Short mmCIF file of C-alpha atoms in Angstrom, two decimals:
data_model
loop_
_atom_site.label_atom_id
_atom_site.label_comp_id
_atom_site.label_asym_id
_atom_site.label_seq_id
_atom_site.Cartn_x
_atom_site.Cartn_y
_atom_site.Cartn_z
CA MET A 1 -0.07 0.07 0.00
CA SER A 2 1.50 3.44 -0.86
CA SER A 3 1.93 6.15 1.48
CA ARG A 4 -0.59 8.18 -0.49
CA THR A 5 -3.29 5.38 -0.51
CA LYS A 6 -2.73 4.86 3.31
CA ARG A 7 -3.04 8.90 3.73
CA ILE A 8 -6.15 8.99 1.99
CA GLY A 9 -7.49 6.05 4.02
CA SER A 10 -6.34 8.00 7.39
CA ILE A 11 -8.40 11.09 6.17
CA GLY A 12 -11.58 8.88 5.59
CA GLU A 13 -11.03 7.27 9.01
CA GLN A 14 -10.61 10.53 10.83
CA ALA A 15 -13.77 12.02 9.06
CA ILE A 16 -15.89 9.17 10.07
CA ILE A 17 -14.74 9.03 13.58
CA THR A 18 -15.32 12.69 14.02
CA GLU A 19 -18.88 12.37 12.57
CA LEU A 20 -19.56 9.42 15.03
CA LEU A 21 -18.20 11.17 18.07
CA GLN A 22 -20.91 13.91 17.67
CA TYR A 23 -23.57 11.42 18.75
CA PRO A 24 -23.88 11.28 22.56
CA ASP A 25 -25.10 7.50 22.44
CA ILE A 26 -21.95 6.40 20.30
CA ILE A 27 -18.59 5.37 21.59
CA VAL A 28 -15.69 4.62 19.13
CA SER A 29 -12.89 2.35 19.85
CA LYS A 30 -9.82 1.40 17.65
CA PRO A 31 -7.85 -1.85 17.81
CA VAL A 32 -4.44 -1.32 18.77
CA THR A 33 -2.96 -2.80 15.51
CA ASP A 34 -3.56 -2.09 11.92
CA ASN A 35 -3.94 -5.78 10.98
CA GLU A 36 -7.58 -6.28 11.93
CA PRO A 37 -10.35 -6.87 9.62
CA TYR A 38 -12.03 -3.81 10.98
CA ASP A 39 -11.02 -0.28 11.62
CA ILE A 40 -13.08 0.85 14.79
CA ILE A 41 -15.68 -0.73 17.06
CA MET A 42 -18.77 1.50 17.33
CA ASP A 43 -20.78 1.05 20.71
CA TYR A 44 -24.27 2.13 20.12
CA LYS A 45 -26.39 1.93 23.18
CA GLY A 46 -24.39 -1.14 24.39
CA VAL A 47 -24.48 -2.97 21.17
CA LEU A 48 -20.92 -3.39 19.45
CA TYR A 49 -20.50 -3.12 15.63
CA ARG A 50 -17.36 -3.96 13.84
CA ILE A 51 -16.62 -1.33 11.18
CA GLN A 52 -14.52 -1.11 8.24
CA ILE A 53 -14.08 2.50 6.76
CA LYS A 54 -13.57 2.95 3.08
CA THR A 55 -12.56 6.26 1.42
CA THR A 56 -12.56 7.28 -2.03
CA GLU A 57 -11.23 10.49 -3.53
CA PHE A 58 -13.48 11.51 -6.43
CA ILE A 59 -16.76 11.15 -7.91
CA LYS A 60 -16.81 9.76 -11.54
CA ASN A 61 -19.64 10.01 -13.61
CA ASN A 62 -21.99 10.76 -10.71
CA VAL A 63 -20.74 7.54 -9.05
CA MET A 64 -18.69 7.23 -5.67
CA ARG A 65 -16.74 3.93 -5.98
CA PHE A 66 -15.41 2.19 -2.81
CA CYS A 67 -13.30 -0.92 -2.87
CA THR A 68 -15.19 -3.34 -0.51
CA SER A 69 -12.54 -6.03 -0.43
CA ILE A 70 -9.42 -6.98 1.56
CA THR A 71 -6.35 -6.59 -0.56
CA ASN A 72 -2.88 -7.98 0.66
CA PRO A 73 -0.19 -6.36 -1.81
CA PHE A 74 2.61 -8.62 -0.36
CA LYS A 75 0.63 -11.93 -0.96
CA ARG A 76 -1.31 -10.52 -4.18
CA THR A 77 -4.55 -11.67 -2.75
CA ASN A 78 -7.96 -10.05 -2.79
CA LYS A 79 -10.69 -11.32 -0.33
CA LYS A 80 -14.23 -10.20 0.22
CA TYR A 81 -15.32 -9.15 3.65
CA THR A 82 -17.83 -11.24 5.28
CA ASN A 83 -20.19 -11.04 8.20
CA GLN A 84 -17.46 -12.95 10.07
CA ASP A 85 -15.23 -10.13 9.59
CA ILE A 86 -17.26 -7.08 9.95
CA ASP A 87 -21.06 -5.67 10.59
CA MET A 88 -20.90 -2.90 8.25
CA PHE A 89 -18.86 -0.47 6.02
CA MET A 90 -18.61 3.23 6.67
CA LEU A 91 -17.99 5.20 3.56
CA TYR A 92 -16.29 8.53 3.10
CA CYS A 93 -15.83 10.58 -0.16
CA LEU A 94 -13.03 13.33 -0.17
CA GLU A 95 -14.68 15.30 -2.86
CA ASN A 96 -18.00 15.92 -1.43
CA LYS A 97 -17.39 15.19 2.13
CA TYR A 98 -19.97 12.42 2.03
CA CYS A 99 -20.35 10.00 4.98
CA GLY A 100 -22.43 6.80 4.49
CA LEU A 101 -23.19 3.45 6.06
CA LEU A 102 -23.51 0.09 3.97
CA LEU A 103 -24.49 -2.92 5.85
CA ILE A 104 -22.39 -6.09 5.17
CA SER A 105 -25.64 -7.67 4.19
CA GLU A 106 -26.07 -5.29 1.36
#
């Protein structure tokens, strides 16, 4: 993963975390390491949700595209997330500051 890609992802993570922290019923926690299938845990009224945050830079042809799979550049593998890995995606677009939610079942 390039440092540019990592930076873009970090911007999205911080934007989503900032958005979630505005709600008094939500507690946000982060794993200690980067090697977990989820980026944050959201505690909403005592229920825990594993969330993977995905960020895109641009809107192309009126579409925001997000990669919703796990890519390992060292092993050159690509795996789809399952409900064993996460409960939902939270999506962020740099161009329009969009924050959205996508359930893993969708």
